[in-house]
Coordinates of C-alpha atoms in Angstrom, one line a residue:
M24 CA 40.5 -16.8 -42.1
T25 CA 42.4 -15.2 -39.1
A26 CA 45.5 -16.1 -37.7
P27 CA 46.3 -18.4 -34.8
P28 CA 48.4 -16.3 -32.1
S29 CA 52.0 -17.2 -32.3
R30 CA 54.7 -18.0 -29.6
W31 CA 56.1 -14.9 -30.8
H32 CA 54.3 -11.9 -29.2
A33 CA 52.3 -9.8 -32.1
E34 CA 51.8 -7.2 -29.9
R35 CA 53.9 -4.0 -30.1
V36 CA 56.4 -4.2 -27.9
D37 CA 59.0 -1.3 -28.2
G38 CA 62.6 -1.6 -28.6
R39 CA 62.2 -5.4 -29.8
G40 CA 63.3 -4.6 -33.2
E41 CA 65.8 -2.4 -32.5
S42 CA 67.4 -5.3 -29.7
Y43 CA 67.1 -8.0 -31.9
D44 CA 68.6 -6.2 -34.8
T45 CA 71.6 -5.5 -32.4
K46 CA 72.5 -9.2 -31.6
W47 CA 73.0 -9.9 -35.2
E48 CA 75.1 -6.8 -35.7
Q49 CA 77.5 -7.8 -32.5
L50 CA 78.0 -11.2 -34.0
A51 CA 78.6 -9.5 -37.9
A52 CA 80.7 -7.0 -36.0
A53 CA 83.2 -10.1 -34.4
G54 CA 83.6 -12.1 -37.9
A55 CA 80.5 -14.2 -37.6
S56 CA 78.7 -15.2 -40.5
V57 CA 75.5 -14.3 -40.6
H58 CA 74.5 -14.6 -44.0
G59 CA 74.6 -18.6 -43.9
E60 CA 70.9 -18.5 -45.3
A61 CA 70.9 -16.3 -47.8
D62 CA 74.1 -18.4 -49.0
F63 CA 71.9 -21.4 -48.9
V64 CA 68.8 -19.7 -50.9
C65 CA 71.5 -18.5 -53.4
L66 CA 72.5 -21.8 -54.1
L67 CA 68.9 -22.2 -55.7
A68 CA 69.6 -19.4 -58.2
P69 CA 66.3 -17.5 -57.8
R70 CA 65.1 -14.7 -59.4
R71 CA 62.3 -14.2 -56.7
V72 CA 62.2 -15.1 -53.0
L73 CA 59.3 -14.5 -50.2
D74 CA 60.9 -14.3 -46.8
A75 CA 58.6 -15.3 -44.6
G76 CA 59.0 -14.3 -41.1
C77 CA 61.4 -11.8 -42.2
G78 CA 61.6 -9.9 -38.9
T79 CA 64.5 -7.3 -39.2
G80 CA 65.3 -7.9 -42.5
R81 CA 68.8 -9.6 -42.3
V82 CA 68.0 -12.2 -44.9
A83 CA 66.2 -10.3 -47.1
I84 CA 68.3 -7.3 -47.2
E85 CA 70.9 -9.5 -47.9
L86 CA 69.5 -11.7 -51.3
A87 CA 68.5 -8.0 -52.3
R88 CA 72.4 -6.8 -52.0
R89 CA 72.9 -10.1 -54.4
G90 CA 70.3 -9.2 -57.0
I91 CA 67.5 -10.9 -56.0
D92 CA 63.5 -9.3 -55.6
V93 CA 62.4 -10.0 -52.4
V94 CA 59.5 -9.6 -50.5
G95 CA 59.5 -9.8 -46.6
V96 CA 56.4 -10.8 -44.5
D97 CA 56.6 -10.7 -40.7
L98 CA 53.8 -10.5 -38.3
D99 CA 55.8 -8.2 -36.0
S100 CA 55.5 -4.6 -36.7
T101 CA 58.5 -3.6 -34.6
M102 CA 60.7 -6.0 -36.8
L103 CA 59.1 -4.6 -39.7
D104 CA 59.8 -0.7 -38.6
V105 CA 63.6 -1.6 -38.4
A106 CA 63.2 -3.6 -41.6
R107 CA 61.4 -0.5 -43.4
R108 CA 64.2 1.6 -42.1
K109 CA 67.2 0.0 -42.8
A110 CA 65.8 -0.8 -46.4
P111 CA 62.6 1.2 -47.5
D112 CA 62.7 0.5 -51.4
L113 CA 62.2 -3.2 -50.2
T114 CA 58.8 -4.8 -50.3
W115 CA 57.6 -5.4 -46.5
V116 CA 54.1 -6.6 -46.1
E117 CA 52.7 -7.1 -42.0
G118 CA 50.9 -10.7 -41.9
S119 CA 51.0 -13.7 -40.5
V120 CA 52.6 -16.9 -42.2
H121 CA 49.8 -18.9 -41.5
D122 CA 47.4 -17.1 -44.1
I123 CA 49.6 -14.0 -45.9
D124 CA 48.8 -14.0 -49.5
V125 CA 51.3 -12.2 -51.6
G126 CA 50.6 -14.0 -54.4
T127 CA 52.5 -16.6 -56.1
G128 CA 55.2 -17.4 -58.2
F129 CA 58.3 -16.9 -56.1
D130 CA 61.3 -19.4 -57.1
V131 CA 61.9 -19.6 -53.2
V132 CA 59.7 -19.1 -49.8
V133 CA 62.3 -19.4 -47.2
T134 CA 61.6 -19.2 -43.4
A135 CA 65.1 -18.7 -41.9
G136 CA 66.3 -18.8 -38.3
N137 CA 63.6 -19.9 -36.1
V138 CA 60.5 -19.1 -37.8
M139 CA 58.3 -22.1 -37.4
I140 CA 59.2 -22.8 -33.8
F141 CA 57.3 -19.4 -33.0
V142 CA 54.1 -20.6 -34.9
Q143 CA 51.1 -21.9 -32.8
P144 CA 51.7 -25.4 -32.0
G145 CA 49.4 -27.6 -34.2
T146 CA 49.4 -24.8 -37.1
E147 CA 52.5 -26.3 -38.8
A148 CA 51.2 -28.0 -41.2
A149 CA 48.8 -25.1 -42.5
V150 CA 51.5 -22.4 -42.5
V151 CA 53.4 -24.7 -44.7
A152 CA 50.6 -25.7 -46.8
N153 CA 49.8 -21.7 -47.2
L154 CA 53.6 -21.0 -47.9
A155 CA 53.8 -23.6 -50.2
Q156 CA 51.1 -21.8 -52.4
H157 CA 53.3 -18.8 -52.9
V158 CA 56.0 -21.3 -54.8
A159 CA 56.1 -21.4 -58.1
P160 CA 56.3 -24.6 -60.2
G161 CA 59.8 -26.1 -59.8
G162 CA 60.2 -23.8 -56.8
H163 CA 61.7 -24.8 -53.4
L164 CA 60.4 -24.1 -49.5
V165 CA 63.3 -24.1 -47.5
S166 CA 63.0 -24.1 -43.9
G167 CA 65.5 -23.8 -41.5
F168 CA 65.6 -23.7 -37.4
Q169 CA 67.7 -24.4 -34.1
L170 CA 66.8 -27.6 -31.7
G171 CA 67.1 -27.5 -28.3
H172 CA 66.1 -24.9 -27.4
G173 CA 62.8 -25.7 -25.1
Y174 CA 60.5 -25.0 -28.0
G175 CA 59.2 -28.6 -29.1

């Protein structure tokens, strides 16, 4: 199955990954907590996490730093370029959350940030169904996003 286009442009835009990552670096440097998603996921005590829509790896890298086995998936190659540069030893997979298959057995599948509001409208149920197939029995699918940015 071919993934439909997303609201996040999948074509390569040079510098997009770096500019996205810089925003988080600036927030952290200013003293903001930028690891809320990782903190929440850790409350579930996972051994293995799929970070679906991982972007530049902010959540995945923090989870790995905390000793969790993590696989990051993203459609945007420029974001993955940054993630791979920051954490070359982690597993980064280019693909769509709509139809990616990286195996099963994840204690947690997380779509942190605004992943779900960037999928193609009308595909949300298919995305959730696909990601749920990756969750181990007794595991969790966790999704978070902001409201009020006109993505509705």
